[in-house]
Short mmCIF file of C-alpha atoms in Angstrom, two decimals:
data_model
loop_
_atom_site.label_atom_id
_atom_site.label_comp_id
_atom_site.label_asym_id
_atom_site.label_seq_id
_atom_site.Cartn_x
_atom_site.Cartn_y
_atom_site.Cartn_z
CA UNK A 17 18.77 -4.23 37.18
CA UNK A 18 18.59 -2.37 33.87
CA UNK A 19 18.27 -4.36 30.70
CA UNK A 20 18.74 -2.92 27.21
CA UNK A 21 16.11 -3.98 24.66
CA UNK A 22 16.70 -3.97 20.88
CA UNK A 23 13.66 -3.62 18.58
CA UNK A 24 13.15 -3.73 14.77
CA UNK A 25 10.55 -1.05 13.94
CA UNK A 26 8.51 -0.62 10.76
CA UNK A 27 6.65 2.63 10.05
CA UNK A 28 4.78 4.40 7.25
CA UNK A 29 6.27 7.92 7.21
CA UNK A 30 3.28 9.64 5.43
CA UNK A 31 1.75 11.17 8.60
CA UNK A 32 4.94 11.79 10.68
CA UNK A 33 7.00 14.95 10.89
CA UNK A 34 10.04 12.66 10.84
CA UNK A 35 11.66 10.38 13.39
CA UNK A 36 13.06 12.77 16.04
CA UNK A 37 10.94 14.14 18.87
CA UNK A 38 9.71 17.75 18.29
CA UNK A 39 7.17 19.55 20.42
CA UNK A 40 3.76 19.80 18.81
CA UNK A 41 4.60 17.44 15.98
CA UNK A 42 3.76 13.82 15.49
CA UNK A 43 6.99 11.94 15.30
CA UNK A 44 8.00 8.23 15.40
CA UNK A 45 10.23 8.69 18.47
CA UNK A 46 7.49 10.66 20.16
CA UNK A 47 4.89 7.90 19.67
CA UNK A 48 7.18 5.03 20.78
CA UNK A 49 8.39 6.98 23.84
CA UNK A 50 4.77 7.73 24.72
CA UNK A 51 3.92 3.98 24.59
CA UNK A 52 6.98 3.02 26.58
CA UNK A 53 6.21 5.66 29.24
CA UNK A 54 2.69 4.15 29.57
CA UNK A 55 4.16 0.68 30.00
CA UNK A 56 6.56 2.08 32.69
CA UNK A 57 3.63 3.74 34.50
CA UNK A 58 4.74 7.30 33.78
CA UNK A 59 8.48 6.84 34.02
CA UNK A 60 9.94 8.57 30.97
CA UNK A 61 11.85 6.23 28.72
CA UNK A 62 14.14 7.43 25.91
CA UNK A 63 14.88 5.44 22.79
CA UNK A 64 17.94 5.59 20.54
CA UNK A 65 17.62 4.82 16.88
CA UNK A 66 20.17 3.72 14.23
CA UNK A 67 19.62 7.19 12.88
CA UNK A 68 16.80 9.60 12.06
CA UNK A 69 14.62 9.53 9.11
CA UNK A 70 12.96 12.62 7.58
CA UNK A 71 9.37 13.60 7.38
CA UNK A 72 7.46 11.24 5.02
CA UNK A 73 10.26 8.64 4.85
CA UNK A 74 9.23 5.09 5.56
CA UNK A 75 11.06 2.26 7.42
CA UNK A 76 10.77 -1.43 6.97
CA UNK A 77 13.58 -2.32 9.46
CA UNK A 78 14.57 0.69 11.62
CA UNK A 79 16.51 -0.44 14.76
CA UNK A 80 16.09 1.16 18.12
CA UNK A 81 17.20 0.39 21.68
CA UNK A 82 16.00 1.46 25.15
CA UNK A 83 16.83 0.63 28.84
CA UNK A 84 14.26 -0.71 31.16
CA UNK A 85 13.96 -2.17 34.70
CA UNK A 86 10.97 -4.32 33.49
CA UNK A 87 11.17 -7.97 32.48
CA UNK A 88 8.14 -8.80 30.28
CA UNK A 89 9.65 -11.31 27.89
CA UNK A 90 10.00 -10.66 24.14
CA UNK A 91 6.43 -11.76 23.19
CA UNK A 92 4.81 -9.57 25.74
CA UNK A 93 7.05 -6.57 24.96
CA UNK A 94 5.94 -6.80 21.32
CA UNK A 95 2.28 -7.27 22.22
CA UNK A 96 2.26 -4.48 24.79
CA UNK A 97 3.97 -1.96 22.49
CA UNK A 98 1.87 -2.86 19.37
CA UNK A 99 -1.32 -2.50 21.35
CA UNK A 100 -0.36 1.05 22.45
CA UNK A 101 1.29 2.23 19.25
CA UNK A 102 -0.70 3.81 16.33
CA UNK A 103 -1.37 1.61 13.17
CA UNK A 104 1.42 3.32 11.25
CA UNK A 105 4.11 2.10 13.55
CA UNK A 106 4.76 -1.70 14.26
CA UNK A 107 7.34 -3.44 16.38
CA UNK A 108 8.40 -6.29 14.08
CA UNK A 109 10.69 -7.85 16.60
CA UNK A 110 11.97 -7.15 20.10
CA UNK A 111 14.65 -8.94 22.10
CA UNK A 112 17.08 -8.40 24.93
CA UNK A 113 20.13 -6.70 23.52
CA UNK A 114 23.65 -8.11 23.93
CA UNK A 115 25.89 -6.33 26.52
CA UNK A 116 27.10 -2.95 25.15
CA UNK A 117 24.74 -2.91 22.20
CA UNK A 118 23.97 0.56 20.78
CA UNK A 119 21.47 1.03 17.94
CA UNK A 120 23.44 4.01 16.41
CA UNK A 121 27.12 3.43 17.31
CA UNK A 122 27.10 -0.34 16.48
CA UNK A 123 25.38 -0.02 13.11
CA UNK A 124 27.76 -1.44 10.54
CA UNK A 125 25.73 -1.17 7.38
CA UNK A 126 22.42 0.35 6.34
CA UNK A 127 20.34 -0.33 3.36
CA UNK A 128 17.93 2.14 1.80
CA UNK A 129 15.60 1.53 -1.05
CA UNK A 130 14.00 4.12 -3.29
CA UNK A 131 10.86 3.17 -5.30
CA UNK A 132 10.03 4.93 -8.52
CA UNK A 133 6.75 4.27 -10.16
CA UNK A 134 7.22 4.97 -13.76
CA UNK A 135 3.86 4.92 -15.46
CA UNK A 136 1.52 7.47 -17.15
CA UNK A 137 -0.88 7.57 -14.20
CA UNK A 138 -0.44 7.28 -10.43
CA UNK A 139 -1.55 4.05 -8.89
CA UNK A 140 -4.04 4.44 -6.01
CA UNK A 141 -2.65 1.58 -4.07
CA UNK A 142 1.12 2.38 -4.50
CA UNK A 143 0.90 6.19 -4.23
CA UNK A 144 1.94 6.54 -0.56
CA UNK A 145 5.01 4.24 -1.05
CA UNK A 146 6.60 5.50 -4.35
CA UNK A 147 7.72 8.58 -6.14
CA UNK A 148 5.57 8.67 -9.22
CA UNK A 149 7.32 9.68 -12.50
CA UNK A 150 4.91 10.03 -15.40
CA UNK A 151 7.40 10.59 -18.21
CA UNK A 152 9.57 7.77 -19.63
CA UNK A 153 12.74 6.68 -17.72
CA UNK A 154 15.35 4.69 -19.62
CA UNK A 155 16.37 1.94 -17.20
CA UNK A 156 19.64 1.20 -19.05
CA UNK A 157 20.90 4.81 -18.60
CA UNK A 158 20.08 4.67 -14.77
CA UNK A 159 21.64 1.30 -14.40
CA UNK A 160 24.84 2.49 -16.06
CA UNK A 161 25.08 5.70 -13.98
CA UNK A 162 24.36 4.04 -10.57
CA UNK A 163 27.51 1.87 -10.84
CA UNK A 164 29.70 5.03 -10.30
CA UNK A 165 28.23 5.26 -6.79
CA UNK A 166 29.72 1.98 -5.48
CA UNK A 167 32.91 2.42 -3.56
CA UNK A 168 34.40 4.96 -1.13
CA UNK A 169 33.73 8.57 -2.11
CA UNK A 170 33.26 12.09 -0.78
CA UNK A 171 29.54 12.46 -1.29
CA UNK A 172 29.33 16.25 -0.74
CA UNK A 173 27.60 16.70 -4.08
CA UNK A 174 24.78 14.52 -2.83
CA UNK A 175 24.41 16.06 0.64
CA UNK A 176 21.74 18.65 1.45
CA UNK A 177 23.24 22.08 1.92
CA UNK A 178 20.97 22.28 4.99
CA UNK A 179 22.90 19.48 6.64
CA UNK A 180 23.60 20.49 10.29
CA UNK A 181 26.78 18.45 10.66
CA UNK A 182 29.68 20.03 8.89
CA UNK A 183 31.78 16.94 9.24
CA UNK A 184 33.56 14.67 6.89
CA UNK A 185 31.46 13.57 3.85
CA UNK A 186 33.25 10.38 2.89
CA UNK A 187 31.13 7.25 2.91
CA UNK A 188 31.49 3.69 1.48
CA UNK A 189 28.72 2.33 -0.56
CA UNK A 190 29.03 -1.47 -0.82
CA UNK A 191 26.12 -1.92 -3.23
CA UNK A 192 24.19 0.49 -5.53
CA UNK A 193 21.77 -1.18 -7.86
CA UNK A 194 18.80 -0.28 -10.06
CA UNK A 195 16.24 -3.02 -10.78
CA UNK A 196 13.06 -2.97 -12.87
CA UNK A 197 9.96 -4.80 -11.69
CA UNK A 198 7.14 -4.16 -14.17
CA UNK A 199 6.47 -0.42 -13.99
CA UNK A 200 8.57 -0.03 -10.82
CA UNK A 201 12.18 0.98 -10.56
CA UNK A 202 13.91 0.02 -7.43
CA UNK A 203 17.13 1.72 -6.27
CA UNK A 204 19.06 -0.05 -3.57
CA UNK A 205 21.95 1.48 -1.66
CA UNK A 206 23.83 -0.38 1.07
CA UNK A 207 26.57 1.60 2.82
CA UNK A 208 28.47 2.24 6.08
CA UNK A 209 26.58 5.53 6.37
CA UNK A 210 24.56 8.13 4.53
CA UNK A 211 24.58 11.88 4.47
CA UNK A 212 21.57 14.16 4.91
CA UNK A 213 19.17 13.61 1.92
CA UNK A 214 21.86 11.62 0.18
CA UNK A 215 19.64 8.83 -1.18
CA UNK A 216 16.93 11.26 -2.27
CA UNK A 217 19.42 13.52 -4.16
CA UNK A 218 20.98 10.36 -5.73
CA UNK A 219 17.45 9.28 -6.83
CA UNK A 220 16.65 12.77 -8.19
CA UNK A 221 19.88 12.75 -10.17
CA UNK A 222 19.19 9.24 -11.53
CA UNK A 223 15.73 10.22 -12.57
CA UNK A 224 17.21 13.16 -14.56
CA UNK A 225 19.64 10.69 -16.22
CA UNK A 226 16.84 8.29 -17.03
CA UNK A 227 14.83 11.06 -18.58
CA UNK A 228 17.64 12.44 -20.68
CA UNK A 229 18.14 15.74 -18.82
CA UNK A 230 21.52 14.49 -17.69
CA UNK A 231 23.78 11.91 -19.32
CA UNK A 232 24.94 8.64 -17.59
CA UNK A 233 28.54 9.84 -18.07
CA UNK A 234 27.71 13.00 -16.03
CA UNK A 235 27.43 10.89 -12.77
CA UNK A 236 31.19 10.56 -12.21
CA UNK A 237 31.72 14.32 -12.81
CA UNK A 238 29.03 15.34 -10.40
CA UNK A 239 30.37 13.06 -7.70
CA UNK A 240 33.95 14.34 -8.23
CA UNK A 241 32.76 18.07 -8.24
CA UNK A 242 31.67 17.90 -4.53
CA UNK A 243 29.17 20.59 -5.72
CA UNK A 244 25.57 20.11 -4.58
CA UNK A 245 24.40 22.43 -7.41
CA UNK A 246 25.49 20.05 -10.07
CA UNK A 247 23.39 17.20 -8.72
CA UNK A 248 19.56 17.26 -9.27
CA UNK A 249 16.86 18.16 -6.91
CA UNK A 250 15.94 16.02 -3.94
CA UNK A 251 13.43 13.33 -4.88
CA UNK A 252 10.12 12.96 -2.92
CA UNK A 253 10.26 11.41 0.62
CA UNK A 254 7.39 9.00 -0.26
CA UNK A 255 9.62 6.71 -2.31
CA UNK A 256 12.33 6.22 0.41
CA UNK A 257 12.51 3.26 2.79
CA UNK A 258 15.11 2.57 5.45
CA UNK A 259 15.16 -1.07 4.52
CA UNK A 260 17.48 -2.69 7.17
CA UNK A 261 20.32 -2.03 9.50
CA UNK A 262 23.16 -4.59 10.04
CA UNK A 263 25.21 -4.88 13.20
CA UNK B 18 -24.38 13.97 -30.99
CA UNK B 19 -24.12 12.01 -27.85
CA UNK B 20 -21.16 9.60 -27.41
CA UNK B 21 -21.05 6.94 -24.72
CA UNK B 22 -17.68 6.65 -23.01
CA UNK B 23 -16.42 3.54 -21.21
CA UNK B 24 -13.81 3.86 -18.42
CA UNK B 25 -11.90 1.51 -16.19
CA UNK B 26 -11.65 3.04 -12.73
CA UNK B 27 -9.34 2.12 -9.82
CA UNK B 28 -9.99 3.36 -6.26
CA UNK B 29 -8.93 2.88 -2.75
CA UNK B 30 -12.13 2.43 -0.80
CA UNK B 31 -10.63 3.41 2.70
CA UNK B 32 -12.07 6.95 2.82
CA UNK B 33 -15.28 6.39 0.81
CA UNK B 34 -18.84 5.70 2.11
CA UNK B 35 -19.23 3.25 -0.86
CA UNK B 36 -19.72 3.78 -4.50
CA UNK B 37 -23.25 5.15 -4.79
CA UNK B 38 -24.00 8.86 -4.45
CA UNK B 39 -25.44 9.83 -1.00
CA UNK B 40 -25.95 13.33 0.21
CA UNK B 41 -23.33 14.48 2.73
CA UNK B 42 -21.08 11.43 2.18
CA UNK B 43 -17.93 11.08 0.20
CA UNK B 44 -18.63 8.48 -2.50
CA UNK B 45 -16.84 7.35 -5.65
CA UNK B 46 -19.82 8.12 -7.87
CA UNK B 47 -20.16 11.50 -6.30
CA UNK B 48 -16.46 12.43 -6.88
CA UNK B 49 -16.52 11.17 -10.52
CA UNK B 50 -19.73 12.98 -11.33
CA UNK B 51 -18.41 16.19 -9.69
CA UNK B 52 -15.32 15.96 -12.03
CA UNK B 53 -17.46 15.32 -15.13
CA UNK B 54 -19.83 18.12 -14.26
CA UNK B 55 -16.73 20.48 -14.16
CA UNK B 56 -15.57 19.25 -17.49
CA UNK B 57 -19.03 19.88 -18.86
CA UNK B 58 -19.11 23.42 -17.54
CA UNK B 59 -21.80 22.75 -14.96
CA UNK B 60 -24.05 20.34 -16.91
CA UNK B 61 -24.74 17.44 -14.68
CA UNK B 62 -23.40 14.11 -15.92
CA UNK B 63 -24.60 10.79 -14.51
CA UNK B 64 -22.37 7.66 -14.45
CA UNK B 65 -23.38 4.02 -14.46
CA UNK B 66 -21.08 1.36 -12.98
CA UNK B 67 -20.93 -2.40 -13.40
CA UNK B 68 -22.31 -2.51 -9.89
CA UNK B 69 -21.89 -0.71 -6.50
CA UNK B 70 -19.20 -1.44 -4.01
CA UNK B 71 -19.65 -1.07 -0.35
CA UNK B 72 -17.90 1.46 2.09
CA UNK B 73 -14.23 0.55 2.31
CA UNK B 74 -14.15 -1.88 -0.56
CA UNK B 75 -11.42 -1.23 -3.21
CA UNK B 76 -11.55 -1.57 -6.94
CA UNK B 77 -8.70 -2.34 -9.36
CA UNK B 78 -10.90 -2.57 -12.42
CA UNK B 79 -14.42 -1.19 -11.88
CA UNK B 80 -16.08 -0.25 -15.13
CA UNK B 81 -18.41 2.79 -15.67
CA UNK B 82 -20.05 4.54 -18.63
CA UNK B 83 -21.45 7.99 -19.25
CA UNK B 84 -22.88 9.94 -22.13
CA UNK B 85 -21.40 13.16 -23.36
CA UNK B 86 -21.59 15.72 -26.23
CA UNK B 87 -17.88 16.52 -25.89
CA UNK B 88 -15.12 15.01 -28.05
CA UNK B 89 -11.87 15.30 -26.19
CA UNK B 90 -10.02 12.17 -27.39
CA UNK B 91 -9.20 9.21 -25.09
CA UNK B 92 -5.85 10.72 -23.81
CA UNK B 93 -7.41 14.11 -22.92
CA UNK B 94 -10.39 12.51 -21.22
CA UNK B 95 -8.07 10.50 -18.95
CA UNK B 96 -5.85 13.56 -18.26
CA UNK B 97 -8.78 15.89 -17.65
CA UNK B 98 -10.54 13.43 -15.28
CA UNK B 99 -7.40 12.42 -13.34
CA UNK B 100 -6.41 16.14 -12.88
CA UNK B 101 -9.78 16.82 -11.23
CA UNK B 102 -10.28 13.56 -9.25
CA UNK B 103 -8.80 12.98 -5.78
CA UNK B 104 -5.75 10.79 -5.45
CA UNK B 105 -7.73 7.78 -4.20
CA UNK B 106 -9.59 7.54 -7.53
CA UNK B 107 -7.81 7.07 -10.95
CA UNK B 108 -9.13 6.60 -14.38
CA UNK B 109 -6.91 3.74 -15.67
CA UNK B 110 -8.32 3.72 -19.22
CA UNK B 111 -11.14 5.56 -21.06
CA UNK B 112 -12.35 4.92 -24.66
CA UNK B 113 -15.43 5.54 -26.77
CA UNK B 114 -17.83 2.70 -26.05
CA UNK B 115 -19.36 0.51 -28.74
CA UNK B 116 -22.98 1.15 -29.77
CA UNK B 117 -25.33 -0.10 -27.10
CA UNK B 118 -22.68 -0.67 -24.43
CA UNK B 119 -23.94 -0.62 -20.84
CA UNK B 120 -21.56 -1.03 -17.87
CA UNK B 121 -24.03 -2.93 -15.84
CA UNK B 122 -26.34 -4.84 -18.19
CA UNK B 123 -23.53 -6.04 -20.48
CA UNK B 124 -21.20 -7.27 -17.73
CA UNK B 125 -20.72 -10.97 -18.34
CA UNK B 126 -18.26 -11.92 -15.64
CA UNK B 127 -16.90 -10.16 -12.48
CA UNK B 128 -13.86 -11.07 -10.57
CA UNK B 129 -13.35 -10.26 -6.90
CA UNK B 130 -10.20 -10.87 -4.85
CA UNK B 131 -10.05 -11.04 -1.05
CA UNK B 132 -6.63 -10.56 0.60
CA UNK B 133 -5.98 -12.10 4.07
CA UNK B 134 -2.76 -11.20 5.75
CA UNK B 135 -2.03 -14.09 8.03
CA UNK B 136 0.77 -12.94 10.39
CA UNK B 137 1.27 -12.35 14.09
CA UNK B 138 1.37 -8.52 13.64
CA UNK B 139 -0.23 -6.10 11.21
CA UNK B 140 1.95 -4.77 8.40
CA UNK B 141 2.10 -0.93 8.19
CA UNK B 142 2.27 -1.00 4.41
CA UNK B 143 -0.35 -3.56 3.66
CA UNK B 144 -2.89 -2.69 6.37
CA UNK B 145 -5.34 -0.72 4.22
CA UNK B 146 -5.55 -3.36 1.59
CA UNK B 147 -5.94 -6.56 3.59
CA UNK B 148 -7.94 -8.24 6.34
CA UNK B 149 -5.34 -9.02 9.04
CA UNK B 150 -5.73 -12.35 10.78
CA UNK B 151 -3.20 -12.88 13.66
CA UNK B 152 -4.06 -16.50 14.51
CA UNK B 153 -2.89 -19.33 12.31
CA UNK B 154 -4.94 -20.31 9.19
CA UNK B 155 -4.49 -23.68 7.58
CA UNK B 156 -4.27 -23.13 3.92
CA UNK B 157 -4.97 -26.70 3.01
CA UNK B 158 -8.38 -26.66 4.81
CA UNK B 159 -9.36 -23.42 3.06
CA UNK B 160 -8.32 -24.76 -0.31
CA UNK B 161 -10.36 -27.85 0.25
CA UNK B 162 -13.48 -25.93 1.23
CA UNK B 163 -13.40 -23.30 -1.39
CA UNK B 164 -13.86 -25.92 -4.21
CA UNK B 165 -17.43 -26.39 -3.18
CA UNK B 166 -18.20 -22.82 -4.30
CA UNK B 167 -17.48 -23.36 -7.94
CA UNK B 168 -20.63 -24.02 -10.03
CA UNK B 169 -24.28 -22.78 -10.07
CA UNK B 170 -25.76 -22.60 -6.63
CA UNK B 171 -28.30 -20.77 -4.62
CA UNK B 172 -26.09 -18.56 -2.45
CA UNK B 173 -28.71 -17.36 0.00
CA UNK B 174 -26.54 -18.61 2.88
CA UNK B 175 -23.87 -16.12 1.78
CA UNK B 176 -26.05 -13.09 1.18
CA UNK B 177 -26.51 -10.32 3.78
CA UNK B 178 -29.87 -10.49 5.42
CA UNK B 179 -29.87 -6.73 4.85
CA UNK B 180 -29.93 -7.19 1.08
CA UNK B 181 -32.54 -4.95 -0.50
CA UNK B 182 -33.36 -7.04 -3.45
CA UNK B 183 -35.45 -10.00 -2.50
CA UNK B 184 -34.88 -11.65 -5.97
CA UNK B 185 -33.47 -14.91 -7.02
CA UNK B 186 -30.18 -15.90 -5.26
CA UNK B 187 -28.82 -18.33 -7.82
CA UNK B 188 -25.36 -17.42 -9.23
CA UNK B 189 -22.68 -19.21 -11.22
CA UNK B 190 -19.16 -19.08 -9.94
CA UNK B 191 -16.71 -20.12 -12.68
CA UNK B 192 -13.59 -20.00 -10.48
CA UNK B 193 -13.03 -20.06 -6.84
CA UNK B 194 -9.50 -20.43 -5.64
CA UNK B 195 -7.30 -19.87 -2.61
CA UNK B 196 -3.64 -19.08 -3.10
CA UNK B 197 -0.75 -18.60 -0.65
CA UNK B 198 1.89 -15.95 -1.35
CA UNK B 199 4.21 -15.75 1.68
CA UNK B 200 2.04 -14.54 4.59
CA UNK B 201 -0.83 -13.56 2.31
CA UNK B 202 -3.82 -15.72 1.33
CA UNK B 203 -5.61 -14.56 -1.75
CA UNK B 204 -9.15 -15.67 -2.42
CA UNK B 205 -10.31 -15.25 -6.09
CA UNK B 206 -13.88 -15.48 -7.19
CA UNK B 207 -14.99 -15.11 -10.77
CA UNK B 208 -18.71 -15.32 -11.47
CA UNK B 209 -21.69 -14.11 -13.46
CA UNK B 210 -22.88 -12.13 -10.49
CA UNK B 211 -22.54 -11.67 -6.73
CA UNK B 212 -25.06 -11.15 -3.99
CA UNK B 213 -24.83 -8.42 -1.35
CA UNK B 214 -21.71 -9.05 0.93
CA UNK B 215 -21.35 -12.54 -0.67
CA UNK B 216 -17.51 -12.47 -1.05
CA UNK B 217 -17.03 -11.09 2.46
CA UNK B 218 -19.31 -13.76 3.96
CA UNK B 219 -17.48 -16.49 1.94
CA UNK B 220 -14.24 -15.04 3.26
CA UNK B 221 -15.36 -14.95 6.83
CA UNK B 222 -16.53 -18.56 6.57
CA UNK B 223 -13.25 -19.75 4.93
CA UNK B 224 -11.28 -17.94 7.69
CA UNK B 225 -13.34 -19.87 10.32
CA UNK B 226 -12.51 -23.14 8.43
CA UNK B 227 -8.81 -22.25 8.25
CA UNK B 228 -8.78 -21.57 11.96
CA UNK B 229 -10.61 -24.75 12.87
CA UNK B 230 -13.89 -23.21 14.15
CA UNK B 231 -15.58 -24.92 11.26
CA UNK B 232 -14.63 -27.97 9.18
CA UNK B 233 -13.82 -28.02 5.40
CA UNK B 234 -16.71 -30.53 5.09
CA UNK B 235 -19.14 -27.96 6.57
CA UNK B 236 -19.00 -25.75 3.49
CA UNK B 237 -21.33 -27.94 1.40
CA UNK B 238 -23.90 -28.04 4.19
CA UNK B 239 -23.81 -24.29 4.81
CA UNK B 240 -24.37 -23.71 0.97
CA UNK B 241 -27.17 -26.24 0.78
CA UNK B 242 -28.89 -24.87 3.92
CA UNK B 243 -29.59 -21.41 2.36
CA UNK B 244 -29.37 -20.17 6.00
CA UNK B 245 -27.29 -17.04 6.56
CA UNK B 246 -27.05 -18.01 10.21
CA UNK B 247 -24.99 -21.02 9.43
CA UNK B 248 -22.27 -19.05 7.55
CA UNK B 249 -19.72 -16.94 9.45
CA UNK B 250 -19.62 -13.27 9.97
CA UNK B 251 -18.87 -10.82 7.12
CA UNK B 252 -15.14 -10.24 6.88
CA UNK B 253 -13.67 -6.74 6.82
CA UNK B 254 -14.21 -4.54 3.70
CA UNK B 255 -10.52 -3.62 3.62
CA UNK B 256 -9.50 -6.99 2.20
CA UNK B 257 -11.89 -6.89 -0.77
CA UNK B 258 -11.13 -5.76 -4.35
CA UNK B 259 -13.37 -5.63 -7.34
CA UNK B 260 -10.62 -6.86 -9.59
CA UNK B 261 -12.10 -6.79 -13.08
CA UNK B 262 -15.27 -6.91 -15.15
CA UNK B 263 -15.55 -8.80 -18.38
CA UNK B 264 -17.92 -7.91 -21.24
#
């Protein structure tokens, strides 16, 4: 009988061409499916994730599911997968999923975090996991501007023009905060869904506000405009983490 | 007139064959001297460090000095070097040194830290900067054993048999502590000097004590024995940081 398994997956995006399988490219889906296919002695297994992440984007708590005829037990599933997976992907947790569970369709809330390292020089230990901004960012201005993001809005202004899906752009952001931890600024966004590049365009715009190229008061106007041209450029993938997915 | 410059240098050791210049290998000294030689339009500049670090060992606060005829100013020195250096080496600070300063001979105290990640699975974000131990380590046992290390002792038992210098093995350790931060154990050693592989052999021995393969009470006997065979194997380079050097 087929059993659906649910797994929490962590990965460092640096050396991946994103989540989704693409021929000739190293992807997270590709590596996990390769490991699963080995465990299933050549039978191809497909995984479903809560959503894709782009090239270079990290995940602390991505969620996936897959169907299997095997019964290994949670501990052995984790061990078997982590033995076969490369060092930059880890299965943090794996359990049998409840009846009808779907990693994508059942996701209620997602949280993304964006890490900005604001210091004159790059840090050799943090560099892969942050976006480094050498010029001064005023935290108070960013904190003021980010409040506008909370609530239900049409986020067209913060959606890549290259987005494939031409669907509806209304999303609800339950929480949007900016915190300062020494020379690190952490943006946290929790919402019912996110558009293509949304967090990175929000981060880019908040950086421009922190630096004085835009005003905190501009945020509401940019959001209302639904014009991608008014928002700032997409900030680096290295600072972005899919932090967790709630069901 | 020649001016001596003092710099604090941070590096991720992962992709280096150690500090010291070796033909054909990528070393920290090699990369810094290459950058300095470019700044000096081809004139070869030699650096002196507080001491070498091995292949894979990191530094948060290594100290070096070099002599130059150039007068760039501290800010421009830092910018010029960091522009030319690879991402895994950063000049954190650079200033004109006081008369007679020598990075090696004037070093009074050094601090090393060793990071042990004690969790069932490796962490994709920490993996380069820790030694991962999947089995359970008892913090109390390690904390008890490490106290024996403080003071002035002959550390022959904790010195690699491959050490080149056959000199005196007496060193003073002012501070030796073990701290627990979530699933991370941090060993801190501050001393007037360290023997070859000393911190990594101490870490390996403390791990064996934490795991029950050795007893906390064994530490004093191992130290007194001056027998490298009684201490445990050298722990991984990835967990070791040269944290700071005091003058």
